[in-house]
Amino acid sequence: MTKVFRSVRFNIFLGAVITLASAMGTLIPQITETPEKVAQFQGVHPHWSRLFGFFNLFDVYHSYWFMGLLALMAVDIILCKLWSLPPDQGLVSLPPEETRELEAERHLAQKDAALKLKPYRADFKSAFPYNKAVEQAKKGLDQRGYAIQEDFFAQAGAAFVATRHRAQRWGSYLAHIALVTILLGALIRAVFGFVEMVPVIEGGSRAMQNKPDWNLFVDKFDIKYYPGTRDPSSYASALRVESRGKLLAQKTIHVNDPLDIGGVRFYQASWGAGGMFRSATLKFGDSVIRLPQRVLKKIPGTPLSVEADVMLPDFTVDQDGQADTGSLELKDPAVRVFFQMGPHKTRPIWLLQKFPNISFVENDDGILEHILRPPFRLVDVDPVLFSGIQVAYDPGFKIVLAGAILWLAGMIMLFYLHRRRLWVLVEPDGRASRVCVGGWSSRGPREFEAEFAALMGELRGGMEPRSDLLISRQVPAP
Amino acid sequence: MTIQMVLIKLALAFYVGATALAVAFLFSREEKLSLWMLRLLGIGVLFHLGSFGVRQYLFWQIPENRWFFSINSFFGALSYLALAVTATFFIVEREHRLGILGAFVLPWATIGVGSAVIFADPKLEGLVPALQSYWINIHPIVLMTAYAMFANAFGVGVALLVQEHQIKSRKPTELCYRLPSIEELDTLNYKIIVAAFPVLTVGIIMGGIWAYNAWGRFWGWDAKETWALITALIYAGYLHMRFVKGLRGRKAVYVSMLGFASVVFTFLGVNYLSQLHGYLSGRG
């Protein structure tokens, strides 16, 4: 059974399904990202919506089948890697004869045959006596970062294997373990973590849902705009968190700089204006009146009084012809006012700060009719802003981070390190010695060929050479 | 016209010239063409760097932008991407001295700078608060460097397909002898992807860490995140097919090209789907 799950074909298929499902989630509106688009889609395509709803396609990434696919991938990675222990060969497999040949080398039998199948081979003679030649060869390779692995020494000759960057074999393991670790971190977050949005108006407080004892106080909300625009350059909240009247922590949080209380983090996520304001400033002829919200004030020199009751931060007229706001940002603030003379009250009138020449009168059904050039204008409005604080607890993050570091290490080992393996035979040749080296590397054949030749040149140079260096490429390198 | 625009238009002119010479070199044995292609490209890069420098200086005149890289706009991103494509090309060229690859790679740099000049708005704006983080100097740069490397691999892939077509055709033209062997092109395509894949994945992970610091979640299935993941999955598929199944040549190139299509979609198309990465299309 596990054979099917371990097969490359199955894994490629699984990867392709996850890829397609992920892509689908970006093309079909998702309830967590754009609920309004989901509602719109459901209105236009009721039949498709039923089908999509059945398969959870409006919330692909949180559906059981998608999570199941991710879990299957994690299990599969573990299976594949467990089955290929001991560590796989890395990117390019060594010549398959490796083990058998090493054995042969160890007994110095068929030594030429042993080296015959290595991709690269170098031969030279050294004036050094046999013992010294072996010592010098080891020393030379050691200086160049090679570690001596297998070693056999006898009167008839010596054989050893020198390797460099053996760690590459572990790269693939680390990378795959890293993936499983990251998925595990995500699972822990999904089970034990939470995230919630807590909008708190400046000077106000609000309790959290996930920690009902905890109260968030925004003592001050500061926002700065780029000159001449309504684009914020920075915003920050003086945040205080209390539990049953006891202060837990306080800090001025900025975007990218949260407050952390034992792993529960408070982020400055957004801001906006609700309907509340401290004052609206109206100009009526030469008189300027500052109106607190819902306070009736007399206009000097007239029998009229005026009151402002609601503010919309981004005024628009909706499909039904009623006043609405396009967003919670102060893009186009408008205030609704009434005028009163004795017991008589006018209909509500919307004044727009940015467009003093247009205003709207609201009828009993809330439908707007616009009037041009109103004799009064909205000069300024001082809104009460709310701070959008995202509270998140993610106990899996450190595990994800560990996975990320493992991944980085795995990637470096797997792709940026190249293994080299040299099989060295040294035989006595009268009072001198004969050196024969076979080489293999996971580097590209062209690069390794040059490297091998240079390395052998250096090795030979340090060993009082008695012959030319003979380098041959035995079989096409893997 | 601002100095920044003058310089980038000069860079574009030199890139167009270098690309034309690279294409001419495909059909001619004249080594001088290749040499002059590199020279024009070098001068183009100098102008491009100059334009970048001026833009950076102006960007930093807005105090909130100080020490951040001006990559928040489409213009800045395209311009950096083109620069990274040429930088990668220079590295590949230095290592392999193929010359002929310019015809397949340089059009991408030219298209990048050309699109920046023609379609993108060079206006400099203050960074939105979410982007005022040192991560803006790391995360997008790392990812776009990976994209530029993949663009180079794509160029090599096209060369491989052309070469294979030549070899299979009954009347191969001189191009067949001018292009490197299929094996060589296949290895080069693989080597560039192998170098770029870790960069891509590490860039994605860095984005996750930034997201955790800014919003409290490592991963949120935002369209941009998802498509970057899809790109990584496709290239991971390519690597597995190659290592384990020994996939080579045309079929391997097709998979890598699918990966590059995903890169292009991640960079361009997703801006209209993404809620959080919409700033590139000026919505954020």
Coordinates of C-alpha atoms in Angstrom, one line a residue, chain A:
Chain A
M1 CA 0.0 0.0 0.0
T2 CA 2.7 2.5 1.0
K3 CA 4.4 1.8 -2.3
V4 CA 1.6 3.6 -4.2
F5 CA 1.9 6.6 -1.8
R6 CA 5.7 6.6 -2.2
S7 CA 5.6 6.6 -6.0
V8 CA 6.8 9.6 -7.8
R9 CA 3.8 9.5 -10.0
F10 CA 1.4 9.7 -7.1
N11 CA 3.4 12.6 -5.5
I12 CA 3.5 14.6 -8.7
F13 CA -0.3 14.0 -9.0
L14 CA -0.8 15.1 -5.4
G15 CA 1.3 18.2 -5.9
A16 CA -0.7 19.0 -9.1
V17 CA -4.0 18.7 -7.3
I18 CA -2.8 20.9 -4.4
T19 CA -1.6 23.4 -7.0
L20 CA -4.9 23.5 -8.9
A21 CA -6.9 23.7 -5.7
S22 CA -4.7 26.6 -4.5
A23 CA -5.2 28.4 -7.8
M24 CA -9.0 27.8 -7.7
G25 CA -9.1 29.6 -4.3
T26 CA -7.6 32.7 -5.9
L27 CA -10.1 32.8 -8.8
I28 CA -13.3 31.9 -6.9
P29 CA -14.2 34.6 -4.4
Q30 CA -13.5 33.5 -0.8
I31 CA -15.7 34.1 2.1
T32 CA -12.8 35.0 4.4
E33 CA -11.4 37.6 1.9
T34 CA -14.3 39.1 0.0
P35 CA -17.6 38.1 1.5
E36 CA -19.4 40.8 -0.5
K37 CA -18.2 39.2 -3.8
V38 CA -19.4 35.8 -2.6
A39 CA -22.8 37.2 -1.9
Q40 CA -22.9 38.8 -5.3
F41 CA -21.8 35.6 -7.0
Q42 CA -24.5 33.7 -5.1
G43 CA -27.1 36.2 -6.3
V44 CA -26.1 35.9 -10.0
H45 CA -25.3 32.1 -10.1
P46 CA -27.6 30.3 -7.6
H47 CA -27.1 26.9 -9.2
W48 CA -23.3 27.1 -9.4
S49 CA -23.3 28.5 -5.9
R50 CA -25.0 25.4 -4.5
L51 CA -22.4 23.2 -6.1
F52 CA -19.6 25.4 -5.0
G53 CA -21.0 25.5 -1.5
F54 CA -21.3 21.7 -1.4
F55 CA -17.6 21.4 -2.1
N56 CA -16.7 24.3 0.1
L57 CA -15.2 26.2 -2.8
F58 CA -16.0 29.6 -1.2
D59 CA -13.6 28.7 1.5
V60 CA -11.2 26.3 -0.2
Y61 CA -8.2 26.7 2.1
H62 CA -10.2 25.9 5.3
S63 CA -12.2 23.0 3.7
Y64 CA -11.7 19.6 5.1
W65 CA -10.7 18.1 1.7
F66 CA -8.0 20.8 1.2
M67 CA -6.6 20.2 4.7
G68 CA -6.8 16.5 4.1
L69 CA -4.6 17.0 0.9
L70 CA -2.0 18.9 2.9
A71 CA -2.0 16.3 5.6
L72 CA -1.6 13.6 3.0
M73 CA 1.3 15.5 1.5
A74 CA 3.0 15.7 5.0
V75 CA 2.4 11.9 5.6
D76 CA 3.7 11.2 2.1
I77 CA 6.9 13.2 2.6
I78 CA 7.5 11.3 5.9
L79 CA 6.9 7.9 4.2
C80 CA 9.1 8.7 1.2
K81 CA 12.0 9.9 3.3
L82 CA 11.7 7.1 5.9
W83 CA 11.9 4.6 3.1
S84 CA 14.9 6.0 1.5
L85 CA 17.0 5.9 4.7
P86 CA 20.0 5.8 5.0
P87 CA 20.5 9.2 3.4
D88 CA 19.9 9.3 -0.2
Q89 CA 22.7 10.1 -2.6
G90 CA 21.8 13.7 -3.0
L91 CA 21.1 15.1 -6.4
V92 CA 23.2 12.9 -8.5
S93 CA 23.6 9.3 -7.6
L94 CA 27.1 7.9 -7.1
P95 CA 28.2 5.2 -9.5
P96 CA 26.2 2.1 -8.4
E97 CA 29.4 0.0 -8.1
E98 CA 30.5 2.2 -5.2
T99 CA 30.1 -0.3 -2.4
R100 CA 31.4 -3.3 -4.3
E101 CA 34.4 -1.3 -5.6
L102 CA 35.3 0.0 -2.2
E103 CA 35.4 -3.5 -0.9
A104 CA 37.7 -4.3 -3.8
E105 CA 39.9 -1.4 -3.1
R106 CA 40.0 -2.3 0.5
H107 CA 41.7 -5.5 -0.5
L108 CA 43.7 -3.9 -3.2
A109 CA 42.5 -6.5 -5.6
Q110 CA 41.7 -5.5 -9.1
K111 CA 42.7 -2.0 -8.3
D112 CA 42.6 -0.8 -11.9
A113 CA 39.2 -2.3 -12.3
A114 CA 38.1 -0.5 -9.1
L115 CA 39.0 2.8 -10.6
K116 CA 37.9 2.0 -14.1
L117 CA 34.4 3.2 -13.6
K118 CA 35.0 6.5 -11.9
P119 CA 34.1 9.4 -14.1
Y120 CA 37.6 11.0 -13.8
R121 CA 41.0 9.5 -13.3
A122 CA 44.4 10.9 -12.7
D123 CA 47.7 9.0 -12.8
F124 CA 51.2 10.2 -11.9
K125 CA 54.4 9.0 -10.4
S126 CA 56.0 10.5 -7.3
A127 CA 59.6 10.3 -6.2
F128 CA 58.4 10.0 -2.6
P129 CA 58.6 6.6 -1.0
Y130 CA 55.3 4.9 -0.7
N131 CA 54.7 5.7 3.0
K132 CA 55.5 9.4 2.5
A133 CA 53.5 9.6 -0.7
V134 CA 50.4 8.4 1.2
E135 CA 51.0 10.8 4.0
Q136 CA 51.6 13.7 1.6
A137 CA 48.5 12.9 -0.5
K138 CA 46.3 12.9 2.6
K139 CA 47.9 16.1 3.9
G140 CA 47.4 17.8 0.5
L141 CA 43.8 16.8 0.3
D142 CA 43.2 17.7 4.0
Q143 CA 44.5 21.2 3.3
R144 CA 42.0 21.5 0.5
G145 CA 39.0 20.7 2.7
Y146 CA 38.8 17.0 2.1
A147 CA 38.0 14.5 4.9
I148 CA 39.5 11.0 4.8
Q149 CA 36.7 8.5 4.9
E150 CA 37.7 4.9 4.2
D151 CA 41.3 4.1 4.8
F152 CA 43.3 0.9 4.2
F153 CA 47.0 0.6 4.6
A154 CA 49.2 -2.4 3.7
Q155 CA 52.7 -3.2 2.5
A156 CA 51.3 -3.7 -1.0
G157 CA 49.8 -0.3 -1.2
A158 CA 47.2 2.0 0.4
A159 CA 43.7 3.0 -0.6
F160 CA 41.6 5.7 0.9
V161 CA 38.5 7.7 0.0
A162 CA 38.5 11.4 0.5
T163 CA 35.3 13.4 0.4
R164 CA 34.2 17.0 0.6
H165 CA 30.8 18.5 1.3
R166 CA 29.3 15.2 2.3
A167 CA 26.6 17.1 4.1
Q168 CA 24.9 17.6 0.8
R169 CA 23.4 14.1 1.2
W170 CA 21.3 15.5 4.1
G171 CA 20.1 18.5 2.2
S172 CA 17.1 16.8 0.7
Y173 CA 16.2 15.3 4.2
L174 CA 16.4 18.6 5.9
A175 CA 14.3 20.4 3.2
H176 CA 11.5 17.7 3.4
I177 CA 11.6 17.7 7.2
A178 CA 11.4 21.5 7.1
L179 CA 8.2 21.3 5.0
V180 CA 6.6 18.9 7.5
T181 CA 7.7 21.1 10.4
I182 CA 6.1 24.2 8.7
L183 CA 2.9 22.3 8.2
L184 CA 3.0 21.1 11.8
G185 CA 3.4 24.7 12.9
A186 CA 0.4 25.7 10.8
L187 CA -1.7 22.8 12.3
I188 CA -0.8 23.9 15.9
R189 CA -1.9 27.5 15.0
A190 CA -5.2 26.2 13.5
V191 CA -6.0 24.1 16.6
F192 CA -4.7 26.3 19.4
G193 CA -4.3 29.8 17.9
F194 CA -6.8 32.5 17.3
V195 CA -7.1 35.8 15.5
E196 CA -9.7 38.5 16.0
M197 CA -10.3 42.0 15.0
V198 CA -11.1 44.5 17.8
P199 CA -12.1 47.9 16.7
V200 CA -11.8 50.4 19.6
I201 CA -12.7 54.1 19.4
E202 CA -10.2 56.6 20.6
G203 CA -10.8 57.0 24.4
G204 CA -12.9 53.9 24.5
S205 CA -12.4 50.3 25.4
R206 CA -13.6 46.9 24.3
A207 CA -13.4 43.3 25.6
M208 CA -11.9 40.5 23.5
Q209 CA -13.9 37.6 22.3
N210 CA -11.2 34.9 22.7
K211 CA -10.1 36.2 26.2
P212 CA -13.3 37.7 27.6
D213 CA -11.5 39.0 30.7
W214 CA -9.1 41.1 28.7
N215 CA -10.1 44.7 27.9
L216 CA -8.4 46.8 25.3
F217 CA -8.2 50.5 26.0
V218 CA -7.1 52.9 23.2
D219 CA -6.2 56.0 25.2
K220 CA -5.0 57.9 22.2
F221 CA -5.1 57.3 18.5
D222 CA -2.6 59.3 16.4
I223 CA -2.7 59.6 12.7
K224 CA -0.5 61.6 10.4
Y225 CA -1.2 62.2 6.7
Y226 CA 1.1 62.9 3.8
P227 CA 1.0 66.7 3.1
G228 CA -2.0 67.7 1.0
T229 CA -3.6 64.3 1.0
R230 CA -5.8 62.0 3.0
D231 CA -3.2 59.2 2.7
P232 CA -1.9 58.2 6.1
S233 CA 1.9 58.3 6.6
S234 CA 1.6 56.7 10.0
Y235 CA -0.9 55.7 12.6
A236 CA -0.5 54.4 16.1
S237 CA -2.5 53.6 19.2
A238 CA -1.6 54.1 22.8
L239 CA -2.9 50.7 23.9
R240 CA -3.5 49.5 27.4
V241 CA -4.6 45.9 28.1
E242 CA -6.3 45.2 31.4
S243 CA -7.7 42.0 32.9
R244 CA -10.3 42.5 35.6
G245 CA -9.1 46.0 36.3
K246 CA -5.5 44.9 36.6
L247 CA -3.0 46.3 34.1
L248 CA -1.4 43.6 31.9
A249 CA 0.7 45.8 29.6
Q250 CA 0.7 49.1 27.7
K251 CA 2.5 50.3 24.7
T252 CA 2.0 52.6 21.7
I253 CA 1.6 50.2 18.9
H254 CA 2.5 51.1 15.3
V255 CA 2.0 49.2 12.1
N256 CA 4.8 46.5 12.0
D257 CA 5.4 47.0 15.8
P258 CA 2.9 45.1 17.9
L259 CA 2.5 44.6 21.7
D260 CA 3.2 41.1 22.9
I261 CA 1.7 39.7 26.1
G262 CA 2.9 36.1 26.6
G263 CA 2.6 35.2 22.9
V264 CA -0.8 37.1 22.4
R265 CA 0.1 39.9 20.0
F266 CA -1.7 43.1 19.4
Y267 CA -1.3 44.6 16.0
Q268 CA -2.1 48.0 14.7
A269 CA -4.0 46.7 11.7
S270 CA -6.3 49.4 10.5
W271 CA -8.2 52.5 11.4
G272 CA -11.3 54.3 10.4
A273 CA -14.1 56.7 11.2
G274 CA -17.4 55.5 12.3
G275 CA -20.4 57.9 12.5
M276 CA -19.1 59.7 15.6
F277 CA -17.4 63.1 15.7
R278 CA -16.3 65.6 18.3
S279 CA -17.4 68.6 16.3
A280 CA -18.5 69.8 12.8
T281 CA -17.7 73.3 11.8
L282 CA -20.4 75.0 9.6
K283 CA -20.2 78.3 7.8
F284 CA -23.5 80.2 7.4
G285 CA -23.0 83.5 5.7
D286 CA -20.3 85.2 7.9
S287 CA -21.1 83.1 10.9
V288 CA -19.0 80.1 11.8
I289 CA -20.5 77.6 14.2
R290 CA -18.8 74.6 15.9
L291 CA -21.4 71.9 16.5
P292 CA -20.7 69.0 18.9
Q293 CA -22.6 65.9 17.8
R294 CA -26.3 66.0 18.5
V295 CA -26.3 69.4 20.1
L296 CA -28.8 72.0 18.9
K297 CA -27.1 75.4 18.6
K298 CA -28.6 78.8 17.6
I299 CA -27.2 80.5 14.5
P300 CA -26.4 84.1 15.6
G301 CA -28.5 86.8 14.1
T302 CA -31.2 84.4 12.9
P303 CA -34.2 82.7 14.4
L304 CA -32.7 79.4 13.3
S305 CA -31.0 76.6 15.3
V306 CA -28.9 73.8 13.8
E307 CA -28.0 70.4 14.8
A308 CA -25.6 67.8 13.3
D309 CA -26.3 64.2 14.1
V310 CA -24.4 61.7 11.8
M311 CA -21.2 61.7 9.9
L312 CA -20.3 59.5 6.9
P313 CA -16.5 59.4 6.2
D314 CA -16.6 58.5 2.5
F315 CA -20.0 59.7 1.3
T316 CA -21.7 58.0 -1.6
V317 CA -25.3 57.5 -2.8
D318 CA -26.2 53.8 -2.9
Q319 CA -28.3 51.9 -5.4
D320 CA -31.6 52.8 -3.6
G321 CA -30.7 56.5 -3.6
Q322 CA -29.8 56.6 0.1
A323 CA -26.8 58.0 1.8
D324 CA -24.0 55.5 2.4
T325 CA -20.2 55.4 2.9
G326 CA -17.8 53.8 0.5
S327 CA -15.2 53.1 3.1
L328 CA -14.3 53.9 6.7
E329 CA -11.5 56.2 5.6
L330 CA -12.0 60.0 5.6
K331 CA -12.0 60.3 1.9
D332 CA -15.1 62.4 1.5
P333 CA -16.6 63.3 4.8
A334 CA -20.2 64.4 5.0
V335 CA -22.4 65.5 7.9
R336 CA -26.2 65.4 8.3
V337 CA -27.8 68.5 9.7
F338 CA -31.3 69.8 10.6
F339 CA -32.4 73.3 10.9
Q340 CA -35.1 74.2 13.5
M341 CA -37.2 77.3 13.9
G342 CA -39.5 77.1 16.9
P343 CA -41.3 73.8 16.8
H344 CA -40.6 73.4 13.0
K345 CA -37.8 71.2 11.9
T346 CA -36.5 71.0 8.3
R347 CA -35.7 67.7 6.5
P348 CA -32.2 66.4 7.1
I349 CA -29.6 67.9 4.8
W350 CA -26.3 66.3 3.9
L351 CA -23.3 68.7 3.6
L352 CA -20.1 67.6 1.9
Q353 CA -16.9 69.0 3.0
K354 CA -15.1 68.5 -0.3
F355 CA -18.0 69.7 -2.4
P356 CA -19.5 72.8 -0.9
N357 CA -21.6 73.5 -4.0
I358 CA -23.6 70.3 -3.7
S359 CA -25.8 69.0 -0.9
F360 CA -28.6 66.5 -0.6
V361 CA -32.0 66.6 1.1
E362 CA -33.3 63.4 2.6
N363 CA -37.0 62.6 2.3
D364 CA -39.0 60.5 4.8
D365 CA -37.9 57.3 3.1
G366 CA -34.3 58.4 3.3
I367 CA -34.1 59.0 -0.5
L368 CA -31.8 61.8 -1.5
E369 CA -32.5 64.7 -3.8
H370 CA -29.6 67.0 -4.5
I371 CA -29.7 70.8 -4.2
L372 CA -27.2 73.1 -5.7
R373 CA -25.4 75.9 -4.0
P374 CA -26.7 75.6 -0.5
P375 CA -26.3 78.8 1.6
F376 CA -24.3 77.0 4.2
R377 CA -21.3 74.8 4.0
L378 CA -19.4 72.2 6.0
V379 CA -15.9 73.7 6.7
D380 CA -14.4 71.0 8.9
V381 CA -15.2 67.9 10.9
D382 CA -13.3 66.5 13.8
P383 CA -14.2 62.8 13.7
V384 CA -13.7 60.3 16.5
L385 CA -11.5 57.6 14.9
F386 CA -11.4 54.0 15.8
S387 CA -8.3 51.9 15.9
G388 CA -8.5 48.5 14.3
I389 CA -6.5 46.2 16.5
Q390 CA -5.9 42.7 15.3
V391 CA -5.2 40.3 18.2
A392 CA -3.5 37.1 17.2
Y393 CA -2.2 34.1 19.1
D394 CA 0.0 31.7 17.1
P395 CA 1.7 29.1 19.3
G396 CA 2.9 27.4 16.1
F397 CA 4.9 30.3 14.8
K398 CA 8.2 29.3 16.5
I399 CA 7.8 25.8 15.0
V400 CA 7.2 27.4 11.6
L401 CA 10.3 29.6 12.1
A402 CA 12.3 26.5 13.0
G403 CA 11.0 24.9 9.9
A404 CA 12.0 27.9 7.9
I405 CA 15.6 27.8 9.2
L406 CA 15.7 24.0 8.5
W407 CA 14.5 24.8 4.9
L408 CA 17.2 27.4 4.4
A409 CA 19.9 25.0 5.7
G410 CA 18.4 22.2 3.5
M411 CA 18.4 24.4 0.4
I412 CA 21.9 25.6 0.9
M413 CA 23.2 22.0 1.5
L414 CA 21.2 20.5 -1.3
F415 CA 21.7 23.0 -4.1
Y416 CA 24.7 25.1 -3.2
L417 CA 27.1 22.5 -1.8
H418 CA 28.6 20.0 -4.2
R419 CA 29.9 16.7 -3.0
R420 CA 33.3 15.5 -4.2
R421 CA 34.6 12.0 -3.7
L422 CA 38.1 10.9 -4.5
W423 CA 39.3 7.3 -4.5
V424 CA 43.1 7.3 -4.0
L425 CA 45.4 4.4 -4.6
V426 CA 49.1 4.6 -3.8
E427 CA 51.4 1.8 -4.7
P428 CA 55.1 1.3 -4.2
D429 CA 57.1 1.6 -7.4
G430 CA 60.6 0.6 -6.5
R431 CA 61.8 3.3 -4.1
A432 CA 59.2 5.7 -5.5
S433 CA 55.5 5.4 -5.8
R434 CA 52.6 5.4 -8.2
V435 CA 49.5 7.5 -7.4
C436 CA 46.2 6.8 -9.1
V437 CA 43.1 8.9 -8.2
G438 CA 39.5 8.4 -9.3
G439 CA 37.1 11.3 -8.9
W440 CA 33.4 12.0 -8.8
S441 CA 31.3 15.1 -8.0
S442 CA 27.8 16.3 -8.1
R443 CA 29.1 19.4 -9.8
G444 CA 28.5 19.8 -13.5
P445 CA 30.9 17.7 -15.5
R446 CA 32.5 20.7 -17.1
E447 CA 33.2 22.5 -13.8
F448 CA 34.4 19.4 -12.1
E449 CA 36.7 18.4 -14.9
A450 CA 38.6 21.7 -14.5
E451 CA 38.6 21.5 -10.8
F452 CA 39.8 17.9 -10.7
A453 CA 42.6 18.7 -13.1
A454 CA 43.7 21.7 -11.0
L455 CA 43.5 19.7 -7.8
M456 CA 45.5 16.9 -9.2
G457 CA 48.1 19.3 -10.5
E458 CA 48.5 20.8 -7.1
L459 CA 48.7 17.4 -5.4
R460 CA 51.3 16.2 -7.9
G461 CA 53.3 19.4 -7.5
G462 CA 53.7 18.8 -3.8
M463 CA 54.9 15.2 -4.3
E464 CA 58.2 15.5 -6.3
P465 CA 56.7 14.3 -9.5
R466 CA 58.5 11.8 -11.7
S467 CA 56.0 11.7 -14.5
D468 CA 53.5 13.8 -16.4
L469 CA 50.0 14.1 -15.0
L470 CA 47.7 11.9 -17.0
I471 CA 44.0 12.8 -16.7
S472 CA 41.3 10.8 -18.4
R473 CA 37.6 11.0 -18.5
Q474 CA 36.4 7.4 -18.1
V475 CA 32.7 7.4 -18.7
P476 CA 30.3 10.2 -19.3
A477 CA 29.9 11.8 -15.9
P478 CA 26.4 11.4 -14.4

